[in-house]
Structure formats: structure tokens, C-alpha cells
């Protein structure tokens, strides 16, 4: 198992109070806890009832996407391997250990979309979806941002955490779309994931109605808008952005303010001081990555 995978599982264990390492049986240590089951087709409250937070196996999948998807083409658009998807879903629902290195980002993204699509009434809830459609009609951007922030803040904490991780991952993918030529812009992501977030856009019958098609177009625009505003507007709240930075290890800038992992001292005030601070820790992160690669390939740093 790669050093990155080890760090991801260690972080998930700390957050979820479970061990989610995926080493081979011959070398793996004894596991004192049973893994949390990730149930499909039940409410998010039921899924997150253990410690009132995201199950660690689900968290590991999101972290893999956050790490590896930005430089891969068509993630969340290209379908995953059907057999691998069934196997991964079975392992998640049974609470079995999962070696995420055995699954492609396309398979994991497809499983995650299915998990979201199976949540009764959707991750936003029926009222939340109606509010998002109403917010989309507003012409004043400041009012839009305020109502988005109010809506997300009203959701349960575990829902807020899941949303900030998902949209943070979408934002990283969209930000790298042009540079890495992945094709996954915020618009492409909106088209690909909107049906998993907005259940009111999915027809109950086999034939889509014109009303559903029009709703889907609006839902796509809403998703694109949230992805674009993830770091430029404070729509999730400082606490959730800090949670995202702490879990993913990423440094992000929200409304000209740097937010990073708690393992670092608080960032200084002032734009120039913050830029210097961010550069310093970006170099440290790059150094850590190089050291890991040297260790992986048996080279001396």
C-alpha cells in the first residue's frame, strides 16, 4: 500500500474512530473495532448515526477522489466498471475492509453518485431543493450568497461536512480542468452530478417529462454556481471550510483569507503576510510529497 493510502486511512481512523487501513492480511495489525457500514437507500441520519459524522469508509473514498481526480479525464462523467461497483457497494454495506487502491476513480465516483442518488428525498431534502430553485431566481448575487449560506447552515452537521467535502472536490477538479485537459469544468460536473443531488429532477416513470428536462437544466446551473462560488464566496461557513482543510490537507483561499489544516499555526493577518505563509506551507507540502515518492521508489532524498 502506498504511503499516501496509509496516511488517508490513518486520518480516517482518527476522525471516525475506526480502523480503515487496507493492508494485506499477513501484514495488517489486529483491528479492535468493526468497520462502520455504509448503507444505501436509507436516510443520511441513519448512515451517519455512528458518532454523528460521515462513516470512515465513505470518507476514504471521497479523499481518494479529492487526491487523484483533478488530473484524470472525465471523472464523474465516465461510468465505472459495473462488476467492481457491485463488489465495492457490497463491501461498504457489509462493513468489510476496502483496499481503495484496487478501484479506479471512475468506479468510486460512480458508487458515490449512486449512494447520493439513493438517499430518500435527496441530500438537500425536498424543501432544500425548492429553496435552491428559488435562490436561483434571485438577481442579487449578495442575496443569493446569503441565502445559500443560511440554507447550508440549517442542515445537520454531518450533511454540511459531506457537502463541503463533495463541493470542495468538485472545485479542485474544475480548477484543474484547463491545465490538465480533463474536460471536467464546473459546467460539465454540474451536468454529471446534478441527478444525484436533485431527486425532483428525476421522473418517477421510464419516460422523462419536459418538466423534468427543464428542472434538470436549472439544477445543473445551480450545481455549477455552487462549485464556482465554493472559494470565492463564504457559502459553507468558516467552520466547514476548516473541516475541509483539516480532512483533505489542502490549503484554500476563501474571500481573500487563507484557510489551512489545524496542524499549522493560525495564518497571519494581511494579504502579503498570508501569501508568504501559503507559499511556505505549499513548499513544505511539495517537499513531503517528494520524500514520499523517494520512499515509494526506493530512492534516497
Tab-separated table of N, CA, C and O in Angstrom, residues 78-175:
chain	number	residue	atom	x	y	z
A	78	UNK	N	-17.501	9.674	-16.922
A	78	UNK	CA	-17.317	8.323	-17.438
A	78	UNK	C	-17.810	7.297	-16.413
A	78	UNK	O	-17.568	7.456	-15.215
A	79	UNK	N	-18.505	6.249	-16.853
A	79	UNK	CA	-19.024	5.245	-15.906
A	79	UNK	C	-17.915	4.368	-15.354
A	79	UNK	O	-16.874	4.166	-15.983
A	80	UNK	N	-18.141	3.846	-14.160
A	80	UNK	CA	-17.206	2.916	-13.564
A	80	UNK	C	-17.466	1.503	-14.032
A	80	UNK	O	-18.471	1.222	-14.705
A	81	UNK	N	-16.573	0.588	-13.682
A	81	UNK	CA	-16.731	-0.825	-14.033
A	81	UNK	C	-17.879	-1.413	-13.218
A	81	UNK	O	-17.871	-1.350	-11.981
A	82	UNK	N	-18.860	-1.997	-13.921
A	82	UNK	CA	-20.069	-2.475	-13.245
A	82	UNK	C	-19.769	-3.553	-12.205
A	82	UNK	O	-20.302	-3.527	-11.099
A	83	UNK	N	-18.910	-4.498	-12.559
A	83	UNK	CA	-18.579	-5.556	-11.611
A	83	UNK	C	-17.864	-5.023	-10.383
A	83	UNK	O	-18.162	-5.430	-9.251
A	84	UNK	N	-16.926	-4.106	-10.601
A	84	UNK	CA	-16.195	-3.506	-9.480
A	84	UNK	C	-17.124	-2.667	-8.611
A	84	UNK	O	-16.978	-2.638	-7.386
A	85	UNK	N	-18.091	-1.995	-9.233
A	85	UNK	CA	-19.053	-1.194	-8.472
A	85	UNK	C	-19.878	-2.082	-7.544
A	85	UNK	O	-20.053	-1.761	-6.365
A	86	UNK	N	-20.373	-3.191	-8.056
A	86	UNK	CA	-21.176	-4.102	-7.233
A	86	UNK	C	-20.359	-4.651	-6.065
A	86	UNK	O	-20.859	-4.747	-4.935
A	87	UNK	N	-19.106	-4.975	-6.349
A	87	UNK	CA	-18.244	-5.512	-5.304
A	87	UNK	C	-17.971	-4.465	-4.234
A	87	UNK	O	-18.040	-4.751	-3.028
A	88	UNK	N	-17.674	-3.240	-4.652
A	88	UNK	CA	-17.378	-2.172	-3.700
A	88	UNK	C	-18.606	-1.842	-2.860
A	88	UNK	O	-18.502	-1.663	-1.630
A	89	UNK	N	-19.763	-1.766	-3.479
A	89	UNK	CA	-21.003	-1.481	-2.740
A	89	UNK	C	-21.282	-2.580	-1.726
A	89	UNK	O	-21.689	-2.312	-0.584
A	90	UNK	N	-21.060	-3.826	-2.128
A	90	UNK	CA	-21.256	-4.956	-1.196
A	90	UNK	C	-20.325	-4.832	0.004
A	90	UNK	O	-20.754	-5.015	1.159
A	91	UNK	N	-19.049	-4.514	-0.230
A	91	UNK	CA	-18.092	-4.364	0.862
A	91	UNK	C	-18.501	-3.226	1.794
A	91	UNK	O	-18.388	-3.341	3.015
A	92	UNK	N	-18.956	-2.107	1.229
A	92	UNK	CA	-19.344	-0.953	2.040
A	92	UNK	C	-20.550	-1.281	2.919
A	92	UNK	O	-20.580	-0.934	4.107
A	93	UNK	N	-21.539	-1.952	2.337
A	93	UNK	CA	-22.759	-2.252	3.094
A	93	UNK	C	-22.532	-3.353	4.122
A	93	UNK	O	-23.243	-3.401	5.137
A	94	UNK	N	-21.538	-4.190	3.882
A	94	UNK	CA	-21.254	-5.273	4.817
A	94	UNK	C	-20.271	-4.852	5.903
A	94	UNK	O	-20.043	-5.596	6.852
A	95	UNK	N	-19.682	-3.668	5.769
A	95	UNK	CA	-18.710	-3.202	6.747
A	95	UNK	C	-17.375	-3.909	6.637
A	95	UNK	O	-16.646	-4.041	7.622
A	96	UNK	N	-17.021	-4.367	5.437
A	96	UNK	CA	-15.757	-5.066	5.235
A	96	UNK	C	-14.655	-4.085	4.856
A	96	UNK	O	-14.913	-2.991	4.352
A	97	UNK	N	-13.408	-4.484	5.087
A	97	UNK	CA	-12.265	-3.665	4.721
A	97	UNK	C	-12.202	-3.504	3.207
A	97	UNK	O	-12.453	-4.454	2.467
A	98	UNK	N	-11.870	-2.297	2.788
A	98	UNK	CA	-11.799	-1.994	1.359
A	98	UNK	C	-10.416	-1.459	1.033
A	98	UNK	O	-9.950	-0.497	1.653
A	99	UNK	N	-9.760	-2.073	0.067
A	99	UNK	CA	-8.491	-1.552	-0.428
A	99	UNK	C	-8.814	-0.614	-1.586
A	99	UNK	O	-9.065	-1.052	-2.715
A	100	UNK	N	-8.809	0.683	-1.333
A	100	UNK	CA	-9.207	1.648	-2.355
A	100	UNK	C	-8.251	1.658	-3.536
A	100	UNK	O	-8.613	2.119	-4.626
A	101	UNK	N	-7.017	1.154	-3.344
A	101	UNK	CA	-6.067	1.104	-4.460
A	101	UNK	C	-6.520	0.142	-5.552
A	101	UNK	O	-6.026	0.201	-6.683
A	102	UNK	N	-7.455	-0.751	-5.214
A	102	UNK	CA	-7.939	-1.724	-6.193
A	102	UNK	C	-9.064	-1.186	-7.064
A	102	UNK	O	-9.528	-1.896	-7.968
A	103	UNK	N	-9.517	0.029	-6.790
A	103	UNK	CA	-10.653	0.587	-7.525
A	103	UNK	C	-10.255	1.900	-8.187
A	103	UNK	O	-9.596	2.741	-7.582
A	104	UNK	N	-10.691	2.059	-9.431
A	104	UNK	CA	-10.375	3.279	-10.170
A	104	UNK	C	-11.220	4.440	-9.652
A	104	UNK	O	-12.266	4.243	-9.012
A	105	UNK	N	-10.785	5.657	-9.947
A	105	UNK	CA	-11.555	6.835	-9.535
A	105	UNK	C	-12.908	6.873	-10.244
A	105	UNK	O	-13.875	7.427	-9.710
A	106	UNK	N	-13.012	6.268	-11.416
A	106	UNK	CA	-14.282	6.239	-12.153
A	106	UNK	C	-15.285	5.336	-11.442
A	106	UNK	O	-16.466	5.677	-11.313
A	107	UNK	N	-14.803	4.198	-10.963
A	107	UNK	CA	-15.670	3.297	-10.208
A	107	UNK	C	-16.111	3.931	-8.898
A	107	UNK	O	-17.298	3.885	-8.528
A	108	UNK	N	-15.183	4.547	-8.191
A	108	UNK	CA	-15.505	5.183	-6.915
A	108	UNK	C	-16.474	6.344	-7.120
A	108	UNK	O	-17.438	6.512	-6.344
A	109	UNK	N	-16.258	7.152	-8.151
A	109	UNK	CA	-17.158	8.273	-8.433
A	109	UNK	C	-18.564	7.767	-8.752
A	109	UNK	O	-19.559	8.347	-8.309
A	110	UNK	N	-18.669	6.685	-9.504
A	110	UNK	CA	-19.977	6.122	-9.855
A	110	UNK	C	-20.686	5.569	-8.626
A	110	UNK	O	-21.903	5.729	-8.467
A	111	UNK	N	-19.934	4.920	-7.741
A	111	UNK	CA	-20.511	4.403	-6.495
A	111	UNK	C	-20.989	5.553	-5.617
A	111	UNK	O	-22.071	5.494	-5.022
A	112	UNK	N	-20.210	6.619	-5.547
A	112	UNK	CA	-20.591	7.776	-4.743
A	112	UNK	C	-21.851	8.429	-5.292
A	112	UNK	O	-22.747	8.822	-4.527
A	113	UNK	N	-21.951	8.542	-6.609
A	113	UNK	CA	-23.156	9.104	-7.226
A	113	UNK	C	-24.386	8.237	-6.921
A	113	UNK	O	-25.470	8.757	-6.646
A	114	UNK	N	-24.196	6.934	-6.952
A	114	UNK	CA	-25.308	6.027	-6.644
A	114	UNK	C	-25.723	6.158	-5.189
A	114	UNK	O	-26.918	6.147	-4.869
A	115	UNK	N	-24.742	6.278	-4.298
A	115	UNK	CA	-25.046	6.457	-2.875
A	115	UNK	C	-25.894	7.713	-2.667
A	115	UNK	O	-26.905	7.687	-1.950
A	116	UNK	N	-25.506	8.821	-3.288
A	116	UNK	CA	-26.247	10.086	-3.156
A	116	UNK	C	-27.640	9.967	-3.766
A	116	UNK	O	-28.615	10.492	-3.216
A	117	UNK	N	-27.716	9.287	-4.905
A	117	UNK	CA	-28.997	9.151	-5.599
A	117	UNK	C	-29.988	8.320	-4.802
A	117	UNK	O	-31.212	8.495	-4.941
A	118	UNK	N	-29.471	7.416	-3.951
A	118	UNK	CA	-30.344	6.522	-3.180
A	118	UNK	C	-30.814	7.131	-1.861
A	118	UNK	O	-31.645	6.532	-1.180
A	119	UNK	N	-30.315	8.296	-1.477
A	119	UNK	CA	-30.753	8.923	-0.225
A	119	UNK	C	-32.210	9.354	-0.373
A	119	UNK	O	-32.545	10.100	-1.300
A	120	UNK	N	-33.098	8.900	0.480
A	120	UNK	CA	-34.511	9.294	0.378
A	120	UNK	C	-34.678	10.820	0.402
A	120	UNK	O	-34.131	11.491	1.269
A	121	UNK	N	-35.372	11.357	-0.579
A	121	UNK	CA	-35.625	12.799	-0.717
A	121	UNK	C	-34.367	13.611	-1.054
A	121	UNK	O	-34.415	14.838	-1.078
A	122	UNK	N	-33.256	12.942	-1.278
A	122	UNK	CA	-32.045	13.635	-1.696
A	122	UNK	C	-31.258	14.217	-0.537
A	122	UNK	O	-31.757	14.353	0.581
A	123	UNK	N	-30.017	14.584	-0.803
A	123	UNK	CA	-29.146	15.106	0.245
A	123	UNK	C	-29.616	16.464	0.754
A	123	UNK	O	-29.427	16.812	1.921
A	124	UNK	N	-30.278	17.251	-0.114
A	124	UNK	CA	-30.774	18.559	0.306
A	124	UNK	C	-32.152	18.467	0.964
A	124	UNK	O	-32.549	19.373	1.695
A	125	UNK	N	-32.879	17.379	0.695
A	125	UNK	CA	-34.256	17.285	1.151
A	125	UNK	C	-35.182	18.005	0.174
A	125	UNK	O	-34.735	18.870	-0.601
A	126	UNK	N	-36.449	17.670	0.189
A	126	UNK	CA	-37.402	18.288	-0.744
A	126	UNK	C	-37.476	19.801	-0.543
A	126	UNK	O	-37.460	20.578	-1.494
A	127	UNK	N	-37.551	20.228	0.711
A	127	UNK	CA	-37.629	21.667	0.981
A	127	UNK	C	-36.338	22.375	0.569
A	127	UNK	O	-36.366	23.500	0.059
A	128	UNK	N	-35.210	21.713	0.791
A	128	UNK	CA	-33.941	22.294	0.398
A	128	UNK	C	-33.829	22.466	-1.104
A	128	UNK	O	-33.308	23.483	-1.592
A	129	UNK	N	-34.324	21.493	-1.861
A	129	UNK	CA	-34.297	21.600	-3.318
A	129	UNK	C	-35.173	22.765	-3.784
A	129	UNK	O	-34.789	23.539	-4.672
A	130	UNK	N	-36.359	22.895	-3.187
A	130	UNK	CA	-37.248	24.007	-3.554
A	130	UNK	C	-36.595	25.351	-3.244
A	130	UNK	O	-36.701	26.308	-4.019
A	131	UNK	N	-35.887	25.429	-2.106
A	131	UNK	CA	-35.199	26.662	-1.742
A	131	UNK	C	-34.079	26.979	-2.731
A	131	UNK	O	-33.882	28.138	-3.110
A	132	UNK	N	-33.352	25.964	-3.180
A	132	UNK	CA	-32.282	26.189	-4.146
A	132	UNK	C	-32.827	26.681	-5.483
A	132	UNK	O	-32.228	27.556	-6.127
A	133	UNK	N	-33.956	26.143	-5.902
A	133	UNK	CA	-34.589	26.636	-7.135
A	133	UNK	C	-35.030	28.088	-6.971
A	133	UNK	O	-34.917	28.892	-7.897
A	134	UNK	N	-35.533	28.424	-5.783
A	134	UNK	CA	-35.948	29.809	-5.523
A	134	UNK	C	-34.744	30.746	-5.500
A	134	UNK	O	-34.789	31.866	-6.024
A	135	UNK	N	-33.639	30.298	-4.901
A	135	UNK	CA	-32.424	31.107	-4.837
A	135	UNK	C	-31.886	31.377	-6.241
A	135	UNK	O	-31.377	32.460	-6.531
A	136	UNK	N	-32.017	30.398	-7.109
A	136	UNK	CA	-31.515	30.551	-8.478
A	136	UNK	C	-32.228	31.665	-9.231
A	136	UNK	O	-31.672	32.239	-10.182
A	137	UNK	N	-33.460	31.975	-8.818
A	137	UNK	CA	-34.229	33.017	-9.489
A	137	UNK	C	-33.812	34.423	-9.064
A	137	UNK	O	-34.177	35.414	-9.715
A	138	UNK	N	-33.061	34.533	-7.977
A	138	UNK	CA	-32.665	35.853	-7.478
A	138	UNK	C	-31.655	36.509	-8.414
A	138	UNK	O	-30.775	35.847	-8.964
A	139	UNK	N	-31.766	37.805	-8.563
A	139	UNK	CA	-30.855	38.562	-9.424
A	139	UNK	C	-29.685	39.134	-8.629
A	139	UNK	O	-28.606	39.365	-9.177
A	140	UNK	N	-29.894	39.365	-7.338
A	140	UNK	CA	-28.860	39.964	-6.492
A	140	UNK	C	-27.902	38.876	-6.007
A	140	UNK	O	-28.298	37.950	-5.298
A	141	UNK	N	-26.622	38.976	-6.393
A	141	UNK	CA	-25.647	37.942	-6.046
A	141	UNK	C	-25.400	37.872	-4.546
A	141	UNK	O	-25.246	36.784	-3.983
A	142	UNK	N	-25.367	39.028	-3.881
A	142	UNK	CA	-25.136	39.045	-2.435
A	142	UNK	C	-26.277	38.340	-1.706
A	142	UNK	O	-26.048	37.592	-0.740
A	143	UNK	N	-27.503	38.550	-2.172
A	143	UNK	CA	-28.649	37.887	-1.558
A	143	UNK	C	-28.607	36.383	-1.827
A	143	UNK	O	-28.961	35.579	-0.959
A	144	UNK	N	-28.173	36.014	-3.040
A	144	UNK	CA	-28.012	34.595	-3.352
A	144	UNK	C	-27.038	33.916	-2.389
A	144	UNK	O	-27.319	32.850	-1.834
A	145	UNK	N	-25.892	34.565	-2.193
A	145	UNK	CA	-24.867	34.011	-1.311
A	145	UNK	C	-25.365	33.878	0.115
A	145	UNK	O	-25.139	32.860	0.783
A	146	UNK	N	-26.069	34.899	0.592
A	146	UNK	CA	-26.581	34.894	1.962
A	146	UNK	C	-27.583	33.765	2.165
A	146	UNK	O	-27.543	33.048	3.176
A	147	UNK	N	-28.470	33.568	1.202
A	147	UNK	CA	-29.481	32.522	1.350
A	147	UNK	C	-28.882	31.120	1.192
A	147	UNK	O	-29.330	30.169	1.836
A	148	UNK	N	-27.849	30.991	0.351
A	148	UNK	CA	-27.148	29.714	0.254
A	148	UNK	C	-26.480	29.375	1.580
A	148	UNK	O	-26.561	28.240	2.068
A	149	UNK	N	-25.819	30.381	2.160
A	149	UNK	CA	-25.156	30.178	3.447
A	149	UNK	C	-26.181	29.794	4.521
A	149	UNK	O	-25.940	28.888	5.328
A	150	UNK	N	-27.309	30.465	4.514
A	150	UNK	CA	-28.354	30.185	5.505
A	150	UNK	C	-28.914	28.768	5.325
A	150	UNK	O	-29.173	28.054	6.298
A	151	UNK	N	-29.101	28.368	4.062
A	151	UNK	CA	-29.633	27.031	3.787
A	151	UNK	C	-28.663	25.949	4.248
A	151	UNK	O	-29.057	25.006	4.956
A	152	UNK	N	-27.398	26.064	3.871
A	152	UNK	CA	-26.417	25.047	4.249
A	152	UNK	C	-26.213	25.007	5.759
A	152	UNK	O	-26.006	23.932	6.330
A	153	UNK	N	-26.277	26.159	6.406
A	153	UNK	CA	-26.100	26.203	7.863
A	153	UNK	C	-27.258	25.553	8.601
A	153	UNK	O	-27.104	25.128	9.751
A	154	UNK	N	-28.424	25.479	7.958
A	154	UNK	CA	-29.600	24.895	8.604
A	154	UNK	C	-29.613	23.368	8.531
A	154	UNK	O	-30.393	22.718	9.222
A	155	UNK	N	-28.743	22.800	7.700
A	155	UNK	CA	-28.697	21.346	7.548
A	155	UNK	C	-27.942	20.716	8.720
A	155	UNK	O	-27.141	21.382	9.376
A	156	UNK	N	-28.179	19.424	8.987
A	156	UNK	CA	-27.424	18.743	10.051
A	156	UNK	C	-25.918	18.828	9.793
A	156	UNK	O	-25.483	18.923	8.644
A	157	UNK	N	-25.135	18.766	10.857
A	157	UNK	CA	-23.692	18.950	10.737
A	157	UNK	C	-23.062	17.896	9.818
A	157	UNK	O	-22.163	18.216	9.037
A	158	UNK	N	-23.521	16.648	9.911
A	158	UNK	CA	-22.942	15.615	9.052
A	158	UNK	C	-23.246	15.891	7.576
A	158	UNK	O	-22.422	15.591	6.696
A	159	UNK	N	-24.408	16.470	7.290
A	159	UNK	CA	-24.735	16.843	5.908
A	159	UNK	C	-23.843	17.981	5.437
A	159	UNK	O	-23.367	17.982	4.294
A	160	UNK	N	-23.605	18.962	6.309
A	160	UNK	CA	-22.705	20.061	5.969
A	160	UNK	C	-21.304	19.545	5.658
A	160	UNK	O	-20.671	19.984	4.693
A	161	UNK	N	-20.815	18.615	6.476
A	161	UNK	CA	-19.480	18.060	6.253
A	161	UNK	C	-19.403	17.314	4.928
A	161	UNK	O	-18.427	17.459	4.173
A	162	UNK	N	-20.426	16.524	4.639
A	162	UNK	CA	-20.431	15.778	3.382
A	162	UNK	C	-20.483	16.722	2.187
A	162	UNK	O	-19.759	16.535	1.189
A	163	UNK	N	-21.302	17.761	2.273
A	163	UNK	CA	-21.426	18.712	1.168
A	163	UNK	C	-20.133	19.486	0.935
A	163	UNK	O	-19.723	19.683	-0.221
A	164	UNK	N	-19.488	19.937	2.002
A	164	UNK	CA	-18.267	20.731	1.815
A	164	UNK	C	-17.148	19.854	1.243
A	164	UNK	O	-16.332	20.334	0.428
A	165	UNK	N	-17.105	18.579	1.604
A	165	UNK	CA	-16.112	17.681	1.016
A	165	UNK	C	-16.400	17.424	-0.457
A	165	UNK	O	-15.486	17.417	-1.292
A	166	UNK	N	-17.669	17.230	-0.792
A	166	UNK	CA	-18.036	16.959	-2.178
A	166	UNK	C	-17.788	18.171	-3.074
A	166	UNK	O	-17.132	18.066	-4.119
A	167	UNK	N	-18.296	19.330	-2.653
A	167	UNK	CA	-18.143	20.515	-3.493
A	167	UNK	C	-16.695	21.007	-3.500
A	167	UNK	O	-16.250	21.590	-4.497
A	168	UNK	N	-15.966	20.770	-2.423
A	168	UNK	CA	-14.550	21.090	-2.430
A	168	UNK	C	-13.805	20.230	-3.442
A	168	UNK	O	-12.927	20.715	-4.168
A	169	UNK	N	-14.176	18.952	-3.520
A	169	UNK	CA	-13.576	18.049	-4.502
A	169	UNK	C	-13.956	18.468	-5.917
A	169	UNK	O	-13.113	18.487	-6.822
A	170	UNK	N	-15.236	18.826	-6.115
A	170	UNK	CA	-15.662	19.306	-7.435
A	170	UNK	C	-14.875	20.552	-7.839
A	170	UNK	O	-14.478	20.702	-8.996
A	171	UNK	N	-14.659	21.437	-6.878
A	171	UNK	CA	-13.956	22.682	-7.164
A	171	UNK	C	-12.505	22.422	-7.567
A	171	UNK	O	-11.995	23.046	-8.505
A	172	UNK	N	-11.843	21.488	-6.885
A	172	UNK	CA	-10.460	21.150	-7.228
A	172	UNK	C	-10.393	20.559	-8.640
A	172	UNK	O	-9.496	20.876	-9.426
A	173	UNK	N	-11.351	19.703	-8.961
A	173	UNK	CA	-11.389	19.106	-10.300
A	173	UNK	C	-11.606	20.182	-11.358
A	173	UNK	O	-10.911	20.216	-12.388
A	174	UNK	N	-12.586	21.069	-11.122
A	174	UNK	CA	-12.892	22.122	-12.095
A	174	UNK	C	-11.725	23.087	-12.258
A	174	UNK	O	-11.455	23.566	-13.367
A	175	UNK	N	-11.023	23.381	-11.168
A	175	UNK	CA	-9.899	24.315	-11.213
A	175	UNK	C	-8.746	23.780	-12.060
A	175	UNK	O	-7.968	24.555	-12.617
